[in-house]
Amino acid sequence: MPKKLNKDASTEEKIKQAAKRLFTQKGFAETKTREIAEESGINLALLNYYFRSKQGLYNIIMKENMASFKQGLAELFGDTQLDVYQKIEKLAHYYIDEFITNPDLPMFIVNTIYMAGNDSTILEEDETSASRKIFVNQIKELVAQRKIKPIHPAHILSNMMGLIIFPFVIGPLLKKRANINDKAFVEMMKERKKLIPVWIKSMLEN
Amino acid sequence: MPKKLNKDASTEEKIKQAAKRLFTQKGFAETKTREIAEESGINLALLNYYFRSKQGLYNIIMKENMASFKQGLAELFGDTQLDVYQKIEKLAHYYIDEFITNPDLPMFIVNTIYMAGNDSTILEEDETSASRKIFVNQIKELVAQRKIKPIHPAHILSNMMGLIIFPFVIGPLLKKRANINDKAFVEMMKERKKLIPVWIKSMLEN
DNA sequence: GTCTATAGACGGATAGAC
DNA sequence: GTCTATCCGTCTATAGAC
């Protein structure tokens, strides 16, 4: 995803690019339509011309963000050629690279999931459901074969996601308290691509 | 912290109680001063009488929330009688109990930390800094003694916090996708009080 | 300290000219 | 499709009576 706005993009596209950046960074309530207009260099009225409302525009951006989050998940989880550990390794690599490129995406995702508690239909069953079941079954099989300790799959899901996503959302804390600058932070996240699969293996087996 | 409002509390206290609940649940932008007034049964004008502004009230609530988050951290980390694993065990117990009681606190904390990236002085050095150094030194010593693999302490911090906090902020996802109801969710979080110390030990030693 | 009433700014949305 | 001007509801904050 490019950082700079495409000057030759259509008006509609320019609005979406600015909206995506702002909504992802600051969320719905804190982003003002006037801001989006200014950022994208378009007239305020055009926002309502192309997208019916602020909420309509937000929903589009949210779906795109969540889709980009889920992208690859279905195929990866559903791939019967890969074992559990191979999947975790691919998962860590894929998402950490994604989050290094889009550092505001993790917080947006977390917020969206959290808000789904009160709200919405965001977490309805989707294309990842079937493939997630395949992954869960692989875990159950490892348990049955006594290769790992008995554990509820939700713990594993939580731990994988937490180890991958959480450092990004507490980045400011790590940077301030551990005296890590931006460059070192990225290096540390890259380290985690290798560390997380090893950690999870240890957790499961011991 | 009690769920019901104290009817005999002073006006100032009543405002703070309602504000705490609403701000913690919905954040700054989505909470309206009128809501706080209505919830606490006071007149809207009194909010500005006691606290200069909405922002002023929010800052107080935020500091209290962050203080309650840090409470115990300093003493625990600084306690030279406890080894690393004992500290992690106490940490998991303390915070998971805290978060079960205040389920919106985790998201509030995460949001506050994340916003500190752009903003503020929230993450300034505080009383936990000195004691955190003691904890970090204990880790370094374990590495020096070859009892655990070499690792940057920030990874351990991330992992501990992630394993403890993250499941709470993705609660809605776990509940929908893993068919866990509220009661089972709490049970699962209680399980984690015991599991997390074991997991971290495995991660560090293997 | 507590109330009513309202000022004053902001933000989403649209009418209507071009 | 794009613009200016403006409507109108919402919100924070305060003036001023009691």
PDB file of N, CA and C (backbone and C1' of nucleotides) in Angstrom, chain C residues 4-18:
ATOM      1  P    DT C   4     -33.555  22.465  35.782  1.00  0.00           P
ATOM      2  O5'  DT C   4     -33.568  23.959  35.202  1.00  0.00           O
ATOM      3  C5'  DT C   4     -34.431  24.936  35.737  1.00  0.00           C
ATOM      4  C4'  DT C   4     -34.408  26.171  34.847  1.00  0.00           C
ATOM      5  C3'  DT C   4     -34.708  25.885  33.371  1.00  0.00           C
ATOM      6  O3'  DT C   4     -35.492  26.955  32.836  1.00  0.00           O
ATOM      7  C1'  DT C   4     -32.535  26.830  33.572  1.00  0.00           C
ATOM      8  P    DA C   5     -36.003  26.913  31.321  1.00  0.00           P
ATOM      9  O5'  DA C   5     -34.984  27.868  30.567  1.00  0.00           O
ATOM     10  C5'  DA C   5     -34.589  29.102  31.171  1.00  0.00           C
ATOM     11  C4'  DA C   5     -33.487  29.722  30.329  1.00  0.00           C
ATOM     12  C3'  DA C   5     -33.676  29.516  28.826  1.00  0.00           C
ATOM     13  O3'  DA C   5     -33.485  30.759  28.172  1.00  0.00           O
ATOM     14  C1'  DA C   5     -31.541  28.736  29.491  1.00  0.00           C
ATOM     15  P    DT C   6     -33.723  30.886  26.553  1.00  0.00           P
ATOM     16  O5'  DT C   6     -32.249  31.106  26.022  1.00  0.00           O
ATOM     17  C5'  DT C   6     -31.321  31.805  26.841  1.00  0.00           C
ATOM     18  C4'  DT C   6     -29.919  31.541  26.344  1.00  0.00           C
ATOM     19  C3'  DT C   6     -29.810  31.354  24.828  1.00  0.00           C
ATOM     20  O3'  DT C   6     -28.666  32.059  24.393  1.00  0.00           O
ATOM     21  C1'  DT C   6     -28.702  29.631  25.880  1.00  0.00           C
ATOM     22  P    DA C   7     -28.717  32.987  23.099  1.00  0.00           P
ATOM     23  O5'  DA C   7     -27.207  33.444  22.994  1.00  0.00           O
ATOM     24  C5'  DA C   7     -26.509  33.773  24.195  1.00  0.00           C
ATOM     25  C4'  DA C   7     -25.143  33.089  24.197  1.00  0.00           C
ATOM     26  C3'  DA C   7     -24.397  33.162  22.861  1.00  0.00           C
ATOM     27  O3'  DA C   7     -23.069  33.547  23.147  1.00  0.00           O
ATOM     28  C1'  DA C   7     -24.499  30.926  23.614  1.00  0.00           C
ATOM     29  P    DG C   8     -22.231  34.272  22.028  1.00  0.00           P
ATOM     30  O5'  DG C   8     -21.408  33.067  21.408  1.00  0.00           O
ATOM     31  C5'  DG C   8     -20.644  32.251  22.267  1.00  0.00           C
ATOM     32  C4'  DG C   8     -20.193  31.036  21.505  1.00  0.00           C
ATOM     33  C3'  DG C   8     -19.966  31.274  20.005  1.00  0.00           C
ATOM     34  O3'  DG C   8     -18.755  30.651  19.680  1.00  0.00           O
ATOM     35  C1'  DG C   8     -21.342  29.421  20.311  1.00  0.00           C
ATOM     36  P    DA C   9     -18.003  31.002  18.341  1.00  0.00           P
ATOM     37  O5'  DA C   9     -17.325  29.609  18.020  1.00  0.00           O
ATOM     38  C5'  DA C   9     -16.914  28.785  19.122  1.00  0.00           C
ATOM     39  C4'  DA C   9     -17.047  27.335  18.728  1.00  0.00           C
ATOM     40  C3'  DA C   9     -16.624  27.054  17.273  1.00  0.00           C
ATOM     41  O3'  DA C   9     -15.610  26.065  17.311  1.00  0.00           O
ATOM     42  C1'  DA C   9     -18.745  26.077  17.765  1.00  0.00           C
ATOM     43  P    DC C  10     -14.994  25.566  15.920  1.00  0.00           P
ATOM     44  O5'  DC C  10     -15.745  24.169  15.755  1.00  0.00           O
ATOM     45  C5'  DC C  10     -16.027  23.401  16.916  1.00  0.00           C
ATOM     46  C4'  DC C  10     -16.766  22.153  16.483  1.00  0.00           C
ATOM     47  C3'  DC C  10     -16.295  21.631  15.132  1.00  0.00           C
ATOM     48  O3'  DC C  10     -16.072  20.242  15.268  1.00  0.00           O
ATOM     49  C1'  DC C  10     -18.656  21.947  15.133  1.00  0.00           C
ATOM     50  P    DG C  11     -15.317  19.465  14.065  1.00  0.00           P
ATOM     51  O5'  DG C  11     -16.502  18.603  13.468  1.00  0.00           O
ATOM     52  C5'  DG C  11     -17.388  17.912  14.344  1.00  0.00           C
ATOM     53  C4'  DG C  11     -18.527  17.362  13.528  1.00  0.00           C
ATOM     54  C3'  DG C  11     -18.097  16.909  12.130  1.00  0.00           C
ATOM     55  O3'  DG C  11     -18.664  15.643  11.861  1.00  0.00           O
ATOM     56  C1'  DG C  11     -19.854  18.485  11.973  1.00  0.00           C
ATOM     57  P    DG C  12     -18.261  14.821  10.576  1.00  0.00           P
ATOM     58  O5'  DG C  12     -19.696  14.579   9.933  1.00  0.00           O
ATOM     59  C5'  DG C  12     -20.717  13.979  10.724  1.00  0.00           C
ATOM     60  C4'  DG C  12     -22.045  14.131  10.033  1.00  0.00           C
ATOM     61  C3'  DG C  12     -22.078  13.595   8.607  1.00  0.00           C
ATOM     62  O3'  DG C  12     -23.245  12.795   8.449  1.00  0.00           O
ATOM     63  C1'  DG C  12     -22.747  15.879   8.634  1.00  0.00           C
ATOM     64  P    DA C  13     -23.476  12.039   7.083  1.00  0.00           P
ATOM     65  O5'  DA C  13     -24.355  13.073   6.265  1.00  0.00           O
ATOM     66  C5'  DA C  13     -25.614  13.485   6.828  1.00  0.00           C
ATOM     67  C4'  DA C  13     -26.165  14.625   6.006  1.00  0.00           C
ATOM     68  C3'  DA C  13     -26.273  14.339   4.497  1.00  0.00           C
ATOM     69  O3'  DA C  13     -27.645  14.234   4.161  1.00  0.00           O
ATOM     70  C1'  DA C  13     -25.451  16.536   4.956  1.00  0.00           C
ATOM     71  P    DT C  14     -28.043  13.860   2.656  1.00  0.00           P
ATOM     72  O5'  DT C  14     -28.405  15.296   2.027  1.00  0.00           O
ATOM     73  C5'  DT C  14     -29.217  16.190   2.785  1.00  0.00           C
ATOM     74  C4'  DT C  14     -29.344  17.521   2.067  1.00  0.00           C
ATOM     75  C3'  DT C  14     -29.581  17.429   0.554  1.00  0.00           C
ATOM     76  O3'  DT C  14     -30.547  18.409   0.210  1.00  0.00           O
ATOM     77  C1'  DT C  14     -27.794  18.843   0.971  1.00  0.00           C
ATOM     78  P    DA C  15     -31.498  18.138  -1.021  1.00  0.00           P
ATOM     79  O5'  DA C  15     -31.989  19.631  -1.325  1.00  0.00           O
ATOM     80  C5'  DA C  15     -31.905  20.636  -0.313  1.00  0.00           C
ATOM     81  C4'  DA C  15     -31.613  21.996  -0.941  1.00  0.00           C
ATOM     82  C3'  DA C  15     -32.074  22.128  -2.389  1.00  0.00           C
ATOM     83  O3'  DA C  15     -32.566  23.457  -2.581  1.00  0.00           O
ATOM     84  C1'  DA C  15     -29.746  22.457  -2.287  1.00  0.00           C
ATOM     85  P    DG C  16     -33.364  23.863  -3.873  1.00  0.00           P
ATOM     86  O5'  DG C  16     -32.249  24.533  -4.782  1.00  0.00           O
ATOM     87  C5'  DG C  16     -31.436  25.564  -4.237  1.00  0.00           C
ATOM     88  C4'  DG C  16     -30.326  25.894  -5.203  1.00  0.00           C
ATOM     89  C3'  DG C  16     -30.728  25.769  -6.686  1.00  0.00           C
ATOM     90  O3'  DG C  16     -30.085  26.806  -7.398  1.00  0.00           O
ATOM     91  C1'  DG C  16     -28.862  24.459  -6.290  1.00  0.00           C
ATOM     92  P    DA C  17     -30.535  27.174  -8.883  1.00  0.00           P
ATOM     93  O5'  DA C  17     -29.255  27.962  -9.427  1.00  0.00           O
ATOM     94  C5'  DA C  17     -28.554  28.851  -8.557  1.00  0.00           C
ATOM     95  C4'  DA C  17     -27.072  28.846  -8.922  1.00  0.00           C
ATOM     96  C3'  DA C  17     -26.814  28.970 -10.424  1.00  0.00           C
ATOM     97  O3'  DA C  17     -25.738  29.872 -10.661  1.00  0.00           O
ATOM     98  C1'  DA C  17     -25.805  26.988  -9.586  1.00  0.00           C
ATOM     99  P    DC C  18     -25.409  30.323 -12.181  1.00  0.00           P
ATOM    100  O5'  DC C  18     -24.316  29.265 -12.650  1.00  0.00           O
ATOM    101  C5'  DC C  18     -22.979  29.355 -12.169  1.00  0.00           C
ATOM    102  C4'  DC C  18     -22.219  28.159 -12.671  1.00  0.00           C
ATOM    103  C3'  DC C  18     -22.205  27.971 -14.182  1.00  0.00           C
ATOM    104  O3'  DC C  18     -20.942  28.386 -14.712  1.00  0.00           O
ATOM    105  C1'  DC C  18     -22.430  25.904 -12.997  1.00  0.00           C
TER     106       DC C  18
END
